[in-house]
Amino acid sequence: MNQKPSVLGGAMIIAGTVIGAGMLANPTATAGIWFVGSLIVLLYTWFSMLSSGLMILEATTHYPPGANFDTIVKDLLGRGWSIITGLSVAFVLYLLTYAYIFTGGNLTAQALQAPLWVGQIVFALVFAGCVWWSTFWVDRGTTILIGGMIMTFLWANGGLLLSAQPAILFDTAGSENGSYWIYLGTALPVCLASFGFHGNVSGLFDYFRGDAKKVARSLWLGTLVALVIYALWQFAVQGNLPRSQFGPVIAAQDNVAALLAALAQVAGSGLVRVLSLFSYMAIASSFLGVTLGLLDYLTDLFGFGTSRAGRSKAAALTFLPPLVACLLFPTGFVLAISYVGFAATVWTAFVPALLLYACRKKFGEGKGYRVYGGKWLMVWVFFFGLANVAAQVLSRANILPVFNG
């Protein structure tokens, strides 16, 4: 079998990693700022997160194959930052893995008509096997899943896209709560978590055998695919379900199921079955991408190596803790996602900006891959991180209002 990596395959790994969380959490998180506001925030977040990912790529090019966050951050920023980054990477990726096992396992259990714990184990074992085997199988698996997601998305949302009403989409009917931008604090952190792919950058660089330009094209294409799908999904949901009717969805503990149920009242129960299939593939593709990034990070951190035995050790450390936690403490998807944004900000905004500054100071201009922009881009990404931290702190302190419908 020809296992030559392609830009499309790399892009699908990125798109698959990104799309899972955002598809299910974004419409609810952005209900306060509504459609136009959500598009602006998504575009702002996409550019900032893509830029920070490319910063990591530039830093990675100065290190040997297999080097991941631990090696790069320790060398450029010191042991203190390495510990902080390691804790944030582990927290985010483990929590996302836990959340995906919970939600994917729930959907698997429903399909098999089996207990929840059976669905969780089956889901984890099947998709963990792809990650354990090789990056190539993650490449192929996410490509198939993204293809299926596009087909089911068009199938499920074709009617919703056509039935979207301008009065609902732009809230011209005048919901009782006419304020929008005061709810920005709720939307920013979830949108940041919706564009998380940074754990895969170093792994892709190794996968493409040091071809940074192919990695960069994969990041551009993968995140653009995600951005377009997010925008169409916002259009489909917020063009059919009035802003004033998001209260029960937000109040529900499992507001993914509540959102699908609310859409079923608009478009019929047949839509929910297709959207459930779409959701399953979104969760599975994100699970593949996120856990691949976690496995690569742990391999570098503990020096497991790339042999089958080393990969097996890394896989056990990657999958067993979140699976056991999920079996013992199943509390839901969106609750977990709500805690990801703060920790993710550390290694998707602050650290990349600092890495690029330290990298150019240590290695000079060089003739290799260079991300666009200069110090202004570092400042942009760093302040993007500050904006997200401020939004989360002020929202949790009830200084910024939270939209409840």
Short mmCIF file of C-alpha atoms in Angstrom, two decimals:
data_model
loop_
_atom_site.label_atom_id
_atom_site.label_comp_id
_atom_site.label_asym_id
_atom_site.label_seq_id
_atom_site.Cartn_x
_atom_site.Cartn_y
_atom_site.Cartn_z
CA MET A 1 0.00 0.00 0.00
CA ASN A 2 1.27 3.45 -0.92
CA GLN A 3 1.44 5.48 2.25
CA LYS A 4 2.76 8.68 0.71
CA PRO A 5 1.13 11.55 2.64
CA SER A 6 -0.93 14.13 0.74
CA VAL A 7 -1.87 17.72 1.52
CA LEU A 8 -5.54 16.69 1.30
CA GLY A 9 -4.97 13.96 3.86
CA GLY A 10 -3.18 16.38 6.19
CA ALA A 11 -5.96 18.92 5.72
CA MET A 12 -8.56 16.29 6.62
CA ILE A 13 -6.71 15.48 9.83
CA ILE A 14 -6.83 19.18 10.72
CA ALA A 15 -10.45 19.68 9.63
CA GLY A 16 -11.52 16.52 11.42
CA THR A 17 -9.78 17.59 14.61
CA VAL A 18 -11.36 21.05 14.49
CA ILE A 19 -14.94 20.36 13.47
CA GLY A 20 -16.14 17.98 16.19
CA ALA A 21 -16.30 20.34 19.16
CA GLY A 22 -17.49 23.45 17.37
CA MET A 23 -20.36 21.94 15.42
CA LEU A 24 -22.10 20.90 18.60
CA ALA A 25 -21.21 23.78 20.92
CA ASN A 26 -21.05 26.89 18.71
CA PRO A 27 -24.75 27.59 18.00
CA THR A 28 -25.53 27.59 21.72
CA ALA A 29 -22.42 29.53 22.77
CA THR A 30 -23.00 32.22 20.11
CA ALA A 31 -26.75 32.57 20.67
CA GLY A 32 -26.16 35.80 22.57
CA ILE A 33 -24.27 37.55 19.76
CA TRP A 34 -26.39 35.77 17.13
CA PHE A 35 -25.62 35.21 13.45
CA VAL A 36 -23.68 38.29 12.28
CA GLY A 37 -21.77 38.45 15.55
CA SER A 38 -20.94 34.74 15.37
CA LEU A 39 -19.53 35.09 11.84
CA ILE A 40 -17.28 37.98 12.94
CA VAL A 41 -16.03 36.06 16.00
CA LEU A 42 -15.49 32.86 13.98
CA LEU A 43 -13.47 34.75 11.35
CA TYR A 44 -11.40 36.53 14.00
CA THR A 45 -10.78 33.27 15.86
CA TRP A 46 -9.94 31.35 12.67
CA PHE A 47 -7.27 33.85 11.62
CA SER A 48 -5.76 34.06 15.10
CA MET A 49 -5.68 30.29 15.63
CA LEU A 50 -4.34 29.57 12.14
CA SER A 51 -1.59 32.14 12.72
CA SER A 52 -0.62 30.63 16.07
CA GLY A 53 -0.52 27.16 14.50
CA LEU A 54 1.81 28.42 11.79
CA MET A 55 4.00 29.97 14.49
CA ILE A 56 4.37 26.54 16.06
CA LEU A 57 5.23 25.14 12.64
CA GLU A 58 8.05 27.65 12.12
CA ALA A 59 9.52 26.80 15.52
CA THR A 60 9.18 23.06 14.81
CA THR A 61 11.27 23.30 11.63
CA HIS A 62 14.38 23.95 13.73
CA TYR A 63 14.16 20.62 15.55
CA PRO A 64 14.68 16.97 14.55
CA PRO A 65 11.79 14.66 13.52
CA GLY A 66 9.62 13.56 16.43
CA ALA A 67 10.21 16.72 18.48
CA ASN A 68 6.95 17.93 20.00
CA PHE A 69 5.81 20.64 22.39
CA ASP A 70 7.85 19.41 25.33
CA THR A 71 11.19 19.47 23.49
CA ILE A 72 10.57 22.75 21.65
CA VAL A 73 9.15 24.75 24.56
CA LYS A 74 11.79 23.49 26.97
CA ASP A 75 14.59 24.55 24.64
CA LEU A 76 13.19 27.95 23.64
CA LEU A 77 11.30 29.09 26.74
CA GLY A 78 12.80 27.07 29.59
CA ARG A 79 11.63 24.38 31.97
CA GLY A 80 9.05 26.58 33.73
CA TRP A 81 7.13 27.27 30.56
CA SER A 82 7.55 23.63 29.57
CA ILE A 83 5.76 22.52 32.75
CA ILE A 84 2.97 25.10 32.31
CA THR A 85 2.52 24.14 28.66
CA GLY A 86 2.61 20.43 29.44
CA LEU A 87 -0.09 20.76 32.08
CA SER A 88 -2.34 22.80 29.77
CA VAL A 89 -1.81 20.44 26.81
CA ALA A 90 -2.56 17.38 28.91
CA PHE A 91 -5.59 19.01 30.54
CA VAL A 92 -7.14 20.09 27.24
CA LEU A 93 -6.46 16.96 25.20
CA TYR A 94 -7.42 14.54 27.98
CA LEU A 95 -10.61 16.47 28.68
CA LEU A 96 -11.53 16.54 24.99
CA THR A 97 -10.80 12.82 24.69
CA TYR A 98 -13.03 12.19 27.69
CA ALA A 99 -15.80 14.33 26.20
CA TYR A 100 -15.62 12.58 22.82
CA ILE A 101 -15.70 9.12 24.41
CA PHE A 102 -18.76 10.16 26.40
CA THR A 103 -20.68 11.57 23.45
CA GLY A 104 -19.47 9.08 20.84
CA GLY A 105 -20.09 6.22 23.26
CA ASN A 106 -23.61 7.47 23.92
CA LEU A 107 -24.41 7.50 20.20
CA THR A 108 -22.77 4.08 19.76
CA ALA A 109 -24.82 2.65 22.63
CA GLN A 110 -28.02 3.97 21.05
CA ALA A 111 -27.13 2.41 17.70
CA LEU A 112 -26.26 -0.95 19.30
CA GLN A 113 -29.17 -0.76 21.77
CA ALA A 114 -26.63 -1.50 24.48
CA PRO A 115 -25.74 0.03 27.86
CA LEU A 116 -23.82 3.30 27.82
CA TRP A 117 -20.60 1.73 29.12
CA VAL A 118 -20.61 -0.81 26.26
CA GLY A 119 -20.97 1.99 23.70
CA GLN A 120 -18.12 3.93 25.28
CA ILE A 121 -15.75 0.95 25.23
CA VAL A 122 -16.65 0.00 21.65
CA PHE A 123 -16.23 3.59 20.43
CA ALA A 124 -12.88 4.00 22.20
CA LEU A 125 -11.45 0.67 21.04
CA VAL A 126 -12.42 1.03 17.37
CA PHE A 127 -11.11 4.55 16.84
CA ALA A 128 -8.17 4.23 19.24
CA GLY A 129 -7.01 1.31 17.10
CA CYS A 130 -6.62 3.64 14.10
CA VAL A 131 -4.52 6.09 16.11
CA TRP A 132 -2.38 3.34 17.60
CA TRP A 133 -1.67 1.79 14.18
CA SER A 134 -0.32 4.90 12.42
CA THR A 135 -0.86 8.51 11.36
CA PHE A 136 -1.61 7.14 7.88
CA TRP A 137 -4.75 5.40 9.16
CA VAL A 138 -5.84 8.58 10.93
CA ASP A 139 -5.32 10.36 7.59
CA ARG A 140 -7.51 7.85 5.76
CA GLY A 141 -10.06 7.59 8.56
CA THR A 142 -10.59 11.34 8.85
CA THR A 143 -10.80 11.70 5.05
CA ILE A 144 -13.62 9.12 4.96
CA LEU A 145 -15.36 10.70 7.95
CA ILE A 146 -15.10 14.24 6.54
CA GLY A 147 -16.55 12.97 3.24
CA GLY A 148 -19.43 11.38 5.14
CA MET A 149 -19.90 14.54 7.19
CA ILE A 150 -20.19 16.67 4.06
CA MET A 151 -22.78 14.32 2.55
CA THR A 152 -24.87 14.07 5.71
CA PHE A 153 -24.47 17.82 6.31
CA LEU A 154 -25.89 18.63 2.89
CA TRP A 155 -28.58 15.99 3.31
CA ALA A 156 -29.63 17.17 6.75
CA ASN A 157 -29.12 20.89 6.29
CA GLY A 158 -30.11 21.35 2.66
CA GLY A 159 -33.68 21.96 3.75
CA LEU A 160 -32.63 24.10 6.70
CA LEU A 161 -30.39 26.25 4.52
CA LEU A 162 -33.24 26.83 2.09
CA SER A 163 -35.83 27.42 4.81
CA ALA A 164 -33.72 29.93 6.76
CA GLN A 165 -35.71 33.09 7.32
CA PRO A 166 -34.00 36.52 7.24
CA ALA A 167 -36.19 37.75 10.10
CA ILE A 168 -34.88 34.94 12.32
CA LEU A 169 -31.31 35.02 10.97
CA PHE A 170 -30.89 38.73 11.66
CA ASP A 171 -33.30 38.79 14.61
CA THR A 172 -35.30 41.58 13.04
CA ALA A 173 -38.46 40.27 14.66
CA GLY A 174 -37.03 41.77 17.82
CA SER A 175 -36.45 39.23 20.56
CA GLU A 176 -37.10 40.41 24.09
CA ASN A 177 -33.35 40.70 24.70
CA GLY A 178 -32.09 43.15 22.09
CA SER A 179 -28.48 43.23 23.34
CA TYR A 180 -25.82 41.29 21.45
CA TRP A 181 -22.16 42.25 21.95
CA ILE A 182 -22.40 42.22 25.74
CA TYR A 183 -22.49 38.41 25.39
CA LEU A 184 -19.16 38.25 23.56
CA GLY A 185 -17.51 36.77 26.64
CA THR A 186 -19.54 33.57 26.30
CA ALA A 187 -18.76 33.12 22.62
CA LEU A 188 -15.01 33.76 22.45
CA PRO A 189 -13.68 30.84 24.53
CA VAL A 190 -15.91 28.24 22.86
CA CYS A 191 -14.93 29.49 19.40
CA LEU A 192 -11.27 29.23 20.43
CA ALA A 193 -11.82 25.61 21.50
CA SER A 194 -13.58 25.06 18.16
CA PHE A 195 -10.40 25.79 16.20
CA GLY A 196 -7.97 23.73 18.24
CA PHE A 197 -5.57 21.68 16.11
CA HIS A 198 -2.22 22.77 17.52
CA GLY A 199 -1.37 19.41 19.04
CA ASN A 200 -1.14 18.00 15.51
CA VAL A 201 1.33 20.48 14.00
CA SER A 202 4.55 18.77 15.07
CA GLY A 203 3.14 15.35 14.21
CA LEU A 204 2.20 16.52 10.71
CA PHE A 205 5.68 17.95 10.23
CA ASP A 206 7.08 14.52 10.99
CA TYR A 207 4.39 12.84 8.83
CA PHE A 208 5.32 15.04 5.84
CA ARG A 209 9.01 14.25 6.43
CA GLY A 210 9.97 17.84 7.19
CA ASP A 211 8.12 19.51 4.30
CA ALA A 212 6.89 22.62 6.12
CA LYS A 213 5.15 24.07 3.06
CA LYS A 214 2.91 21.01 2.78
CA VAL A 215 2.09 21.24 6.48
CA ALA A 216 1.24 24.94 6.09
CA ARG A 217 -1.04 24.21 3.13
CA SER A 218 -2.71 21.47 5.18
CA LEU A 219 -3.36 23.93 8.01
CA TRP A 220 -4.78 26.54 5.66
CA LEU A 221 -7.03 24.11 3.79
CA GLY A 222 -8.16 22.18 6.86
CA THR A 223 -9.10 25.25 8.89
CA LEU A 224 -10.82 26.90 5.90
CA VAL A 225 -12.97 23.79 5.40
CA ALA A 226 -13.91 23.98 9.07
CA LEU A 227 -14.67 27.71 8.87
CA VAL A 228 -17.01 27.25 5.88
CA ILE A 229 -18.85 24.34 7.53
CA TYR A 230 -19.18 26.31 10.77
CA ALA A 231 -20.62 29.30 8.91
CA LEU A 232 -23.16 27.14 7.03
CA TRP A 233 -24.14 25.41 10.27
CA GLN A 234 -24.69 28.75 12.01
CA PHE A 235 -26.82 29.83 9.03
CA ALA A 236 -28.87 26.62 9.16
CA VAL A 237 -29.48 26.68 12.92
CA GLN A 238 -29.82 30.40 13.59
CA GLY A 239 -31.90 30.92 10.45
CA ASN A 240 -34.57 28.48 11.64
CA LEU A 241 -34.53 28.46 15.43
CA PRO A 242 -35.36 31.91 16.85
CA ARG A 243 -32.95 33.45 19.35
CA SER A 244 -35.74 33.71 21.90
CA GLN A 245 -36.18 29.90 21.82
CA PHE A 246 -32.60 29.10 22.86
CA GLY A 247 -33.41 29.35 26.56
CA PRO A 248 -34.42 25.69 27.04
CA VAL A 249 -31.48 24.54 24.92
CA ILE A 250 -28.99 26.50 27.02
CA ALA A 251 -30.63 25.36 30.26
CA ALA A 252 -30.46 21.65 29.34
CA GLN A 253 -27.58 19.67 30.88
CA ASP A 254 -27.02 17.90 27.55
CA ASN A 255 -27.74 20.86 25.25
CA VAL A 256 -26.47 18.94 22.21
CA ALA A 257 -29.49 16.64 22.44
CA ALA A 258 -31.69 19.62 23.33
CA LEU A 259 -30.52 21.51 20.22
CA LEU A 260 -31.28 18.53 17.97
CA ALA A 261 -34.71 18.14 19.60
CA ALA A 262 -35.47 21.83 19.06
CA LEU A 263 -34.46 21.55 15.39
CA ALA A 264 -36.67 18.47 15.03
CA GLN A 265 -39.68 20.63 15.90
CA VAL A 266 -38.75 22.87 12.97
CA ALA A 267 -37.72 20.32 10.36
CA GLY A 268 -39.12 16.97 11.54
CA SER A 269 -37.71 13.92 13.33
CA GLY A 270 -36.08 12.58 10.15
CA LEU A 271 -33.61 15.46 10.34
CA VAL A 272 -32.49 14.45 13.82
CA ARG A 273 -31.56 10.94 12.66
CA VAL A 274 -29.38 12.35 9.89
CA LEU A 275 -27.89 14.98 12.20
CA SER A 276 -27.15 12.26 14.75
CA LEU A 277 -25.15 10.42 12.08
CA PHE A 278 -23.41 13.67 11.17
CA SER A 279 -22.67 14.34 14.85
CA TYR A 280 -21.25 10.85 15.26
CA MET A 281 -18.82 11.32 12.39
CA ALA A 282 -17.86 14.79 13.68
CA ILE A 283 -17.13 13.35 17.12
CA ALA A 284 -15.18 10.40 15.67
CA SER A 285 -13.04 12.58 13.40
CA SER A 286 -12.23 14.96 16.24
CA PHE A 287 -11.42 12.01 18.50
CA LEU A 288 -8.92 10.74 15.92
CA GLY A 289 -7.20 14.11 15.51
CA VAL A 290 -7.14 15.07 19.19
CA THR A 291 -5.84 11.72 20.41
CA LEU A 292 -3.22 11.60 17.66
CA GLY A 293 -1.91 14.94 18.95
CA LEU A 294 -1.97 13.66 22.54
CA LEU A 295 -0.20 10.43 21.59
CA ASP A 296 2.53 12.33 19.72
CA TYR A 297 3.00 14.68 22.69
CA LEU A 298 3.28 11.84 25.20
CA THR A 299 5.68 9.95 22.92
CA ASP A 300 8.00 12.97 22.93
CA LEU A 301 7.51 13.72 26.64
CA PHE A 302 8.36 10.20 27.85
CA GLY A 303 10.71 9.23 25.01
CA PHE A 304 8.69 6.17 24.02
CA GLY A 305 10.04 6.14 20.46
CA THR A 306 8.18 5.19 17.28
CA SER A 307 8.48 1.40 17.52
CA ARG A 308 5.31 -0.66 17.92
CA ALA A 309 6.13 -1.24 21.59
CA GLY A 310 6.73 2.47 22.16
CA ARG A 311 3.53 3.38 20.37
CA SER A 312 1.63 0.83 22.46
CA LYS A 313 2.88 2.43 25.68
CA ALA A 314 1.90 5.89 24.42
CA ALA A 315 -1.52 4.58 23.33
CA ALA A 316 -2.20 3.05 26.74
CA LEU A 317 -1.36 6.35 28.42
CA THR A 318 -3.45 8.24 25.87
CA PHE A 319 -6.67 6.25 25.97
CA LEU A 320 -6.98 4.40 29.27
CA PRO A 321 -7.20 7.38 31.71
CA PRO A 322 -10.02 9.22 29.86
CA LEU A 323 -11.88 5.96 29.19
CA VAL A 324 -11.78 4.97 32.86
CA ALA A 325 -12.77 8.51 33.90
CA CYS A 326 -15.65 8.45 31.45
CA LEU A 327 -16.91 5.10 32.75
CA LEU A 328 -16.71 6.29 36.37
CA PHE A 329 -17.75 9.95 36.00
CA PRO A 330 -20.03 10.45 32.97
CA THR A 331 -21.17 14.07 33.27
CA GLY A 332 -21.53 15.17 29.66
CA PHE A 333 -19.96 16.83 26.63
CA VAL A 334 -20.66 20.57 26.87
CA LEU A 335 -19.68 20.76 30.55
CA ALA A 336 -16.23 19.46 29.63
CA ILE A 337 -15.91 21.77 26.63
CA SER A 338 -16.68 24.79 28.83
CA TYR A 339 -13.44 24.23 30.78
CA VAL A 340 -11.22 23.71 27.75
CA GLY A 341 -10.98 27.31 26.54
CA PHE A 342 -8.95 28.72 29.44
CA ALA A 343 -6.22 26.05 29.39
CA ALA A 344 -6.20 25.93 25.59
CA THR A 345 -5.44 29.67 25.50
CA VAL A 346 -2.06 29.00 27.12
CA TRP A 347 -0.68 26.76 24.37
CA THR A 348 -2.66 28.05 21.39
CA ALA A 349 -2.06 31.77 21.91
CA PHE A 350 0.49 32.77 24.57
CA VAL A 351 3.05 30.02 23.99
CA PRO A 352 3.06 30.21 20.14
CA ALA A 353 3.66 33.98 20.24
CA LEU A 354 6.48 33.57 22.77
CA LEU A 355 7.90 30.60 20.85
CA LEU A 356 8.13 32.55 17.61
CA TYR A 357 9.83 35.48 19.33
CA ALA A 358 12.34 33.20 21.04
CA CYS A 359 12.84 31.14 17.88
CA ARG A 360 13.74 34.11 15.70
CA LYS A 361 15.97 35.48 18.45
CA LYS A 362 17.85 32.18 18.71
CA PHE A 363 17.97 31.02 15.08
CA GLY A 364 17.79 34.36 13.26
CA GLU A 365 15.92 35.01 10.05
CA GLY A 366 17.00 31.82 8.30
CA LYS A 367 16.00 30.62 4.85
CA GLY A 368 13.50 27.98 5.88
CA TYR A 369 9.76 28.27 6.44
CA ARG A 370 8.61 31.59 7.91
CA VAL A 371 5.09 32.49 8.94
CA TYR A 372 3.73 35.73 7.50
CA GLY A 373 3.96 38.89 9.56
CA GLY A 374 6.52 40.03 12.05
CA LYS A 375 6.19 41.29 15.60
CA TRP A 376 2.70 42.64 14.86
CA LEU A 377 1.48 39.05 14.41
CA MET A 378 3.04 37.98 17.70
CA VAL A 379 1.30 40.89 19.43
CA TRP A 380 -2.00 40.07 17.66
CA VAL A 381 -1.97 36.43 18.80
CA PHE A 382 -0.84 37.31 22.33
CA PHE A 383 -3.66 39.84 22.72
CA PHE A 384 -6.07 37.32 21.23
CA GLY A 385 -5.13 35.11 24.16
CA LEU A 386 -5.56 37.96 26.64
CA ALA A 387 -9.02 38.72 25.21
CA ASN A 388 -10.07 35.10 25.71
CA VAL A 389 -8.73 34.91 29.26
CA ALA A 390 -10.46 38.19 30.14
CA ALA A 391 -13.73 36.97 28.62
CA GLN A 392 -13.64 33.75 30.63
CA VAL A 393 -12.63 35.34 33.94
CA LEU A 394 -15.15 38.18 33.68
CA SER A 395 -17.97 35.85 32.60
CA ARG A 396 -17.35 33.40 35.46
CA ALA A 397 -17.20 36.33 37.91
CA ASN A 398 -20.61 37.48 36.59
CA ILE A 399 -19.09 40.80 35.55
CA LEU A 400 -19.91 40.08 31.93
CA PRO A 401 -23.47 38.88 31.36
CA VAL A 402 -24.21 35.35 30.14
CA PHE A 403 -27.00 34.83 27.62
CA ASN A 404 -29.75 32.54 28.91
CA GLY A 405 -32.35 33.03 26.21
#
